[in-house]
PDB file of C-alpha atoms in Angstrom:
ATOM      1  CA  UNK A   1     -46.636 -20.236  44.404  1.00 52.00           C
ATOM      2  CA  UNK A   2     -45.199 -18.490  41.340  1.00 62.00           C
ATOM      3  CA  UNK A   3     -44.074 -15.569  43.502  1.00 68.00           C
ATOM      4  CA  UNK A   4     -42.267 -17.998  45.816  1.00 73.00           C
ATOM      5  CA  UNK A   5     -40.486 -19.585  42.839  1.00 66.00           C
ATOM      6  CA  UNK A   6     -39.436 -16.179  41.505  1.00 68.00           C
ATOM      7  CA  UNK A   7     -38.051 -15.194  44.917  1.00 72.00           C
ATOM      8  CA  UNK A   8     -36.161 -18.503  45.173  1.00 72.00           C
ATOM      9  CA  UNK A   9     -34.736 -18.002  41.672  1.00 70.00           C
ATOM     10  CA  UNK A  10     -33.569 -14.490  42.553  1.00 72.00           C
ATOM     11  CA  UNK A  11     -31.906 -15.757  45.746  1.00 76.00           C
ATOM     12  CA  UNK A  12     -30.271 -18.621  43.813  1.00 74.00           C
ATOM     13  CA  UNK A  13     -28.912 -16.290  41.132  1.00 72.00           C
ATOM     14  CA  UNK A  14     -27.530 -13.954  43.806  1.00 75.00           C
ATOM     15  CA  UNK A  15     -25.773 -16.847  45.596  1.00 74.00           C
ATOM     16  CA  UNK A  16     -24.345 -18.250  42.345  1.00 71.00           C
ATOM     17  CA  UNK A  17     -23.165 -14.774  41.331  1.00 71.00           C
ATOM     18  CA  UNK A  18     -21.445 -14.149  44.663  1.00 69.00           C
ATOM     19  CA  UNK A  19     -19.832 -17.601  44.707  1.00 66.00           C
ATOM     20  CA  UNK A  20     -18.755 -17.251  41.077  1.00 67.00           C
ATOM     21  CA  UNK A  21     -20.205 -20.601  40.041  1.00 68.00           C
ATOM     22  CA  UNK A  22     -20.109 -20.648  36.250  1.00 69.00           C
ATOM     23  CA  UNK A  23     -21.726 -24.059  35.844  1.00 71.00           C
ATOM     24  CA  UNK A  24     -24.550 -23.207  38.264  1.00 74.00           C
ATOM     25  CA  UNK A  25     -25.435 -20.131  36.200  1.00 73.00           C
ATOM     26  CA  UNK A  26     -25.462 -22.187  33.004  1.00 74.00           C
ATOM     27  CA  UNK A  27     -27.629 -24.887  34.602  1.00 78.00           C
ATOM     28  CA  UNK A  28     -30.046 -22.222  35.854  1.00 76.00           C
ATOM     29  CA  UNK A  29     -30.473 -20.920  32.304  1.00 76.00           C
ATOM     30  CA  UNK A  30     -31.006 -24.433  30.918  1.00 77.00           C
ATOM     31  CA  UNK A  31     -33.569 -25.239  33.624  1.00 77.00           C
ATOM     32  CA  UNK A  32     -35.409 -21.988  32.959  1.00 75.00           C
ATOM     33  CA  UNK A  33     -35.671 -22.831  29.256  1.00 74.00           C
ATOM     34  CA  UNK A  34     -36.690 -26.411  29.992  1.00 71.00           C
ATOM     35  CA  UNK A  35     -39.485 -25.459  32.366  1.00 71.00           C
ATOM     36  CA  UNK A  36     -40.708 -22.289  30.677  1.00 71.00           C
ATOM     37  CA  UNK A  37     -40.981 -23.361  27.042  1.00 68.00           C
ATOM     38  CA  UNK A  38     -43.864 -25.820  27.645  1.00 67.00           C
ATOM     39  CA  UNK A  39     -45.766 -23.080  29.512  1.00 68.00           C
ATOM     40  CA  UNK A  40     -45.472 -20.441  26.791  1.00 66.00           C
ATOM     41  CA  UNK A  41     -48.692 -18.897  25.536  1.00 69.00           C
ATOM     42  CA  UNK A  42     -49.769 -15.617  23.973  1.00 70.00           C
ATOM     43  CA  UNK A  43     -50.604 -14.222  27.409  1.00 74.00           C
ATOM     44  CA  UNK A  44     -47.388 -15.029  29.236  1.00 70.00           C
ATOM     45  CA  UNK A  45     -44.846 -14.768  26.389  1.00 75.00           C
ATOM     46  CA  UNK A  46     -43.867 -11.153  27.273  1.00 78.00           C
ATOM     47  CA  UNK A  47     -43.274 -12.195  30.903  1.00 72.00           C
ATOM     48  CA  UNK A  48     -41.036 -15.124  29.956  1.00 73.00           C
ATOM     49  CA  UNK A  49     -39.149 -13.047  27.397  1.00 77.00           C
ATOM     50  CA  UNK A  50     -38.566 -10.412  30.072  1.00 77.00           C
ATOM     51  CA  UNK A  51     -37.291 -12.996  32.572  1.00 73.00           C
ATOM     52  CA  UNK A  52     -35.062 -14.570  29.926  1.00 75.00           C
ATOM     53  CA  UNK A  53     -33.648 -11.160  29.038  1.00 79.00           C
ATOM     54  CA  UNK A  54     -32.860 -10.482  32.689  1.00 75.00           C
ATOM     55  CA  UNK A  55     -31.104 -13.851  33.029  1.00 74.00           C
ATOM     56  CA  UNK A  56     -29.065 -13.248  29.867  1.00 76.00           C
ATOM     57  CA  UNK A  57     -28.047  -9.762  31.065  1.00 77.00           C
ATOM     58  CA  UNK A  58     -26.938 -11.239  34.406  1.00 74.00           C
ATOM     59  CA  UNK A  59     -25.007 -13.976  32.595  1.00 71.00           C
ATOM     60  CA  UNK A  60     -23.294 -11.398  30.375  1.00 73.00           C
ATOM     61  CA  UNK A  61     -22.301  -9.340  33.401  1.00 72.00           C
ATOM     62  CA  UNK A  62     -21.222 -12.527  35.165  1.00 68.00           C
ATOM     63  CA  UNK A  63     -19.093 -13.593  32.197  1.00 67.00           C
ATOM     64  CA  UNK A  64     -17.351 -10.210  32.005  1.00 63.00           C
ATOM     65  CA  UNK A  65     -16.679 -10.347  35.716  1.00 59.00           C
ATOM     66  CA  UNK A  66     -15.106 -13.817  35.551  1.00 56.00           C
ATOM     67  CA  UNK A  67     -13.650 -13.857  32.043  1.00 55.00           C
ATOM     68  CA  UNK A  68     -10.040 -14.058  33.240  1.00 51.00           C
ATOM     69  CA  UNK A  69     -10.604 -16.811  35.803  1.00 53.00           C
ATOM     70  CA  UNK A  70     -12.847 -18.616  33.329  1.00 53.00           C
ATOM     71  CA  UNK A  71     -10.132 -18.659  30.671  1.00 55.00           C
ATOM     72  CA  UNK A  72      -7.617 -19.995  33.190  1.00 62.00           C
ATOM     73  CA  UNK A  73     -10.020 -22.691  34.383  1.00 64.00           C
ATOM     74  CA  UNK A  74     -10.870 -23.688  30.820  1.00 69.00           C
ATOM     75  CA  UNK A  75      -7.208 -23.727  29.780  1.00 73.00           C
ATOM     76  CA  UNK A  76      -6.115 -26.147  32.483  1.00 77.00           C
ATOM     77  CA  UNK A  77      -9.175 -28.364  31.896  1.00 82.00           C
ATOM     78  CA  UNK A  78      -8.441 -28.572  28.172  1.00 84.00           C
ATOM     79  CA  UNK A  79      -4.898 -29.723  28.930  1.00 84.00           C
ATOM     80  CA  UNK A  80      -6.152 -32.363  31.378  1.00 87.00           C
ATOM     81  CA  UNK A  81      -8.874 -33.471  28.935  1.00 89.00           C
ATOM     82  CA  UNK A  82      -6.230 -33.864  26.212  1.00 88.00           C
ATOM     83  CA  UNK A  83      -4.239 -36.270  28.399  1.00 88.00           C
ATOM     84  CA  UNK A  84      -7.415 -38.200  29.298  1.00 90.00           C
ATOM     85  CA  UNK A  85      -8.392 -38.525  25.657  1.00 91.00           C
ATOM     86  CA  UNK A  86      -4.884 -39.675  24.692  1.00 89.00           C
ATOM     87  CA  UNK A  87      -5.131 -42.416  27.295  1.00 89.00           C
ATOM     88  CA  UNK A  88      -8.565 -43.413  25.968  1.00 92.00           C
ATOM     89  CA  UNK A  89      -7.220 -43.627  22.406  1.00 90.00           C
ATOM     90  CA  UNK A  90      -4.646 -46.212  23.466  1.00 88.00           C
ATOM     91  CA  UNK A  91      -7.362 -48.489  24.935  1.00 87.00           C
ATOM     92  CA  UNK A  92     -10.658 -47.385  23.353  1.00 91.00           C
ATOM     93  CA  UNK A  93     -12.867 -50.425  23.989  1.00 92.00           C
ATOM     94  CA  UNK A  94     -12.188 -51.394  27.631  1.00 91.00           C
ATOM     95  CA  UNK A  95     -10.011 -48.590  28.960  1.00 89.00           C
ATOM     96  CA  UNK A  96      -6.966 -48.828  31.203  1.00 87.00           C
ATOM     97  CA  UNK A  97      -7.158 -49.951  34.854  1.00 86.00           C
ATOM     98  CA  UNK A  98      -3.459 -50.783  35.174  1.00 85.00           C
ATOM     99  CA  UNK A  99      -2.956 -47.673  37.357  1.00 85.00           C
ATOM    100  CA  UNK A 100      -5.178 -45.194  39.219  1.00 88.00           C
ATOM    101  CA  UNK A 101      -6.558 -42.410  37.004  1.00 89.00           C
ATOM    102  CA  UNK A 102      -4.389 -39.670  38.513  1.00 87.00           C
ATOM    103  CA  UNK A 103      -1.225 -41.730  38.060  1.00 87.00           C
ATOM    104  CA  UNK A 104      -2.033 -42.331  34.383  1.00 87.00           C
ATOM    105  CA  UNK A 105      -2.667 -38.621  33.835  1.00 88.00           C
ATOM    106  CA  UNK A 106       0.473 -37.584  35.707  1.00 87.00           C
ATOM    107  CA  UNK A 107       2.523 -40.043  33.637  1.00 86.00           C
ATOM    108  CA  UNK A 108       1.082 -38.550  30.421  1.00 85.00           C
ATOM    109  CA  UNK A 109       1.771 -35.019  31.694  1.00 83.00           C
ATOM    110  CA  UNK A 110       5.366 -36.070  32.370  1.00 83.00           C
ATOM    111  CA  UNK A 111       5.770 -37.559  28.877  1.00 83.00           C
ATOM    112  CA  UNK A 112       4.438 -34.336  27.342  1.00 82.00           C
ATOM    113  CA  UNK A 113       6.752 -32.120  29.387  1.00 81.00           C
ATOM    114  CA  UNK A 114       3.964 -30.567  31.455  1.00 80.00           C
ATOM    115  CA  UNK A 115       5.793 -30.978  34.752  1.00 74.00           C
ATOM    116  CA  UNK A 116       3.794 -28.198  36.416  1.00 76.00           C
ATOM    117  CA  UNK A 117       0.799 -30.574  36.509  1.00 77.00           C
ATOM    118  CA  UNK A 118       2.605 -33.260  38.508  1.00 74.00           C
ATOM    119  CA  UNK A 119       2.184 -31.556  41.886  1.00 73.00           C
ATOM    120  CA  UNK A 120      -1.499 -30.773  41.285  1.00 72.00           C
ATOM    121  CA  UNK A 121      -2.485 -34.482  41.227  1.00 74.00           C
ATOM    122  CA  UNK A 122      -5.671 -33.791  39.214  1.00 81.00           C
ATOM    123  CA  UNK A 123      -8.250 -36.237  37.903  1.00 86.00           C
ATOM    124  CA  UNK A 124      -9.880 -35.819  34.474  1.00 89.00           C
ATOM    125  CA  UNK A 125     -12.346 -33.146  35.622  1.00 88.00           C
ATOM    126  CA  UNK A 126     -14.818 -34.704  33.176  1.00 92.00           C
ATOM    127  CA  UNK A 127     -16.836 -37.761  34.149  1.00 93.00           C
ATOM    128  CA  UNK A 128     -17.260 -38.923  30.561  1.00 94.00           C
ATOM    129  CA  UNK A 129     -13.546 -38.793  29.783  1.00 93.00           C
ATOM    130  CA  UNK A 130     -12.775 -40.391  33.131  1.00 93.00           C
ATOM    131  CA  UNK A 131     -15.001 -43.365  32.316  1.00 94.00           C
ATOM    132  CA  UNK A 132     -13.686 -43.578  28.759  1.00 94.00           C
ATOM    133  CA  UNK A 133     -10.043 -43.709  29.835  1.00 92.00           C
ATOM    134  CA  UNK A 134     -10.719 -46.245  32.629  1.00 92.00           C
ATOM    135  CA  UNK A 135     -13.503 -48.397  31.168  1.00 93.00           C
ATOM    136  CA  UNK A 136     -13.562 -47.464  27.484  1.00 94.00           C
ATOM    137  CA  UNK A 137     -16.578 -47.225  25.193  1.00 94.00           C
ATOM    138  CA  UNK A 138     -18.121 -50.247  26.923  1.00 94.00           C
ATOM    139  CA  UNK A 139     -18.072 -48.433  30.275  1.00 92.00           C
ATOM    140  CA  UNK A 140     -19.588 -45.245  28.849  1.00 93.00           C
ATOM    141  CA  UNK A 141     -22.320 -47.294  27.159  1.00 94.00           C
ATOM    142  CA  UNK A 142     -23.189 -48.914  30.509  1.00 92.00           C
ATOM    143  CA  UNK A 143     -23.418 -45.445  32.091  1.00 89.00           C
ATOM    144  CA  UNK A 144     -25.868 -44.238  29.467  1.00 90.00           C
ATOM    145  CA  UNK A 145     -27.970 -47.377  29.910  1.00 92.00           C
ATOM    146  CA  UNK A 146     -29.112 -45.764  33.175  1.00 90.00           C
ATOM    147  CA  UNK A 147     -30.251 -42.671  31.258  1.00 89.00           C
ATOM    148  CA  UNK A 148     -31.977 -44.820  28.638  1.00 91.00           C
ATOM    149  CA  UNK A 149     -33.660 -46.862  31.372  1.00 90.00           C
ATOM    150  CA  UNK A 150     -35.296 -43.837  32.968  1.00 89.00           C
ATOM    151  CA  UNK A 151     -36.838 -42.860  29.614  1.00 87.00           C
ATOM    152  CA  UNK A 152     -37.961 -46.457  29.009  1.00 88.00           C
ATOM    153  CA  UNK A 153     -39.946 -46.289  32.243  1.00 86.00           C
ATOM    154  CA  UNK A 154     -41.994 -43.307  31.072  1.00 86.00           C
ATOM    155  CA  UNK A 155     -45.338 -43.830  29.335  1.00 82.00           C
ATOM    156  CA  UNK A 156     -48.430 -41.900  28.334  1.00 82.00           C
ATOM    157  CA  UNK A 157     -49.605 -42.146  31.946  1.00 83.00           C
ATOM    158  CA  UNK A 158     -46.518 -40.341  33.236  1.00 84.00           C
ATOM    159  CA  UNK A 159     -47.435 -36.786  34.193  1.00 85.00           C
ATOM    160  CA  UNK A 160     -45.835 -33.880  32.356  1.00 83.00           C
ATOM    161  CA  UNK A 161     -44.640 -32.480  35.680  1.00 82.00           C
ATOM    162  CA  UNK A 162     -42.713 -35.688  36.456  1.00 85.00           C
ATOM    163  CA  UNK A 163     -41.172 -35.754  32.975  1.00 86.00           C
ATOM    164  CA  UNK A 164     -40.012 -32.155  33.319  1.00 84.00           C
ATOM    165  CA  UNK A 165     -38.568 -32.839  36.782  1.00 85.00           C
ATOM    166  CA  UNK A 166     -36.676 -35.858  35.402  1.00 88.00           C
ATOM    167  CA  UNK A 167     -35.336 -33.746  32.533  1.00 88.00           C
ATOM    168  CA  UNK A 168     -34.295 -31.074  35.026  1.00 86.00           C
ATOM    169  CA  UNK A 169     -32.441 -33.657  37.102  1.00 89.00           C
ATOM    170  CA  UNK A 170     -30.677 -34.946  33.971  1.00 90.00           C
ATOM    171  CA  UNK A 171     -29.732 -31.406  32.909  1.00 87.00           C
ATOM    172  CA  UNK A 172     -28.084 -30.807  36.283  1.00 87.00           C
ATOM    173  CA  UNK A 173     -26.353 -34.193  36.467  1.00 90.00           C
ATOM    174  CA  UNK A 174     -25.125 -34.453  32.876  1.00 89.00           C
ATOM    175  CA  UNK A 175     -23.909 -30.833  32.837  1.00 88.00           C
ATOM    176  CA  UNK A 176     -21.928 -31.219  36.058  1.00 88.00           C
ATOM    177  CA  UNK A 177     -20.451 -34.482  34.710  1.00 90.00           C
ATOM    178  CA  UNK A 178     -18.942 -32.416  31.904  1.00 87.00           C
ATOM    179  CA  UNK A 179     -16.651 -30.509  34.257  1.00 84.00           C
ATOM    180  CA  UNK A 180     -16.221 -32.794  37.297  1.00 86.00           C
ATOM    181  CA  UNK A 181     -15.729 -36.457  38.235  1.00 90.00           C
ATOM    182  CA  UNK A 182     -18.797 -36.453  40.456  1.00 90.00           C
ATOM    183  CA  UNK A 183     -19.153 -40.255  40.446  1.00 90.00           C
ATOM    184  CA  UNK A 184     -15.672 -40.508  41.989  1.00 87.00           C
ATOM    185  CA  UNK A 185     -16.888 -38.745  45.119  1.00 85.00           C
ATOM    186  CA  UNK A 186     -19.098 -40.133  47.858  1.00 87.00           C
ATOM    187  CA  UNK A 187     -21.499 -37.163  47.918  1.00 86.00           C
ATOM    188  CA  UNK A 188     -21.736 -37.258  44.124  1.00 88.00           C
ATOM    189  CA  UNK A 189     -22.679 -40.939  44.137  1.00 90.00           C
ATOM    190  CA  UNK A 190     -25.259 -40.338  46.893  1.00 90.00           C
ATOM    191  CA  UNK A 191     -26.791 -37.394  45.006  1.00 89.00           C
ATOM    192  CA  UNK A 192     -27.069 -39.253  41.691  1.00 91.00           C
ATOM    193  CA  UNK A 193     -28.353 -42.554  43.096  1.00 90.00           C
ATOM    194  CA  UNK A 194     -30.844 -40.913  45.470  1.00 91.00           C
ATOM    195  CA  UNK A 195     -32.521 -38.731  42.871  1.00 89.00           C
ATOM    196  CA  UNK A 196     -32.231 -41.355  40.128  1.00 90.00           C
ATOM    197  CA  UNK A 197     -34.178 -43.874  42.230  1.00 89.00           C
ATOM    198  CA  UNK A 198     -36.554 -41.176  43.491  1.00 88.00           C
ATOM    199  CA  UNK A 199     -37.623 -40.333  39.944  1.00 88.00           C
ATOM    200  CA  UNK A 200     -37.844 -43.986  38.938  1.00 87.00           C
ATOM    201  CA  UNK A 201     -40.333 -44.510  41.795  1.00 87.00           C
ATOM    202  CA  UNK A 202     -42.176 -41.307  40.833  1.00 85.00           C
ATOM    203  CA  UNK A 203     -42.552 -42.509  37.236  1.00 85.00           C
ATOM    204  CA  UNK A 204     -43.746 -45.956  38.312  1.00 81.00           C
ATOM    205  CA  UNK A 205     -46.276 -44.434  40.732  1.00 79.00           C
ATOM    206  CA  UNK A 206     -47.682 -42.329  37.853  1.00 71.00           C
ATOM    207  CA  UNK A 207     -48.281 -45.494  35.874  1.00 60.00           C
ATOM    208  CA  UNK A 208     -50.441 -47.140  38.548  1.00 55.00           C
TER     209      UNK A 208
END
């Protein structure tokens, strides 16, 4: 079983490396830390340290390989995030639904003289900022009620494996939300709702 997991991890890293997926590599590191730390012992510590070292070396190589494209991607996101945050500041409690998100951002780009963004027609590229600018603090609070709810369902009867799987799901979802509007897309909504309800059922079944 462990050998199968190692092989799958190697294949995943290779695919992420070839595709140049920066967020996938970061999520892989976070998941490794999340799932390995509880298993650490005097016997297996050298093995986990070795695997962590390999992952960090790959990430360093990956970062050097994509440093230029990464800086460009980060630069344009920061500019879009700035416009999203400016819109949120004007309506912090309930947000602004007077226009579609892209129209509000394009209008702000126009006011700030960033005309090169007008043709790109971009959304916020950050689910949290997207919700803040459209629904304000109230909307973001409602979103995090779902996260709070899944922890409220856990109890002493909930298995450690289920808890770690839930945390892994949250790591993936919350990290991707930082760089994409995944809840604005059909496949993103399906992914989140399917696994959210799957783990709710798993937690409740543990309690029986």
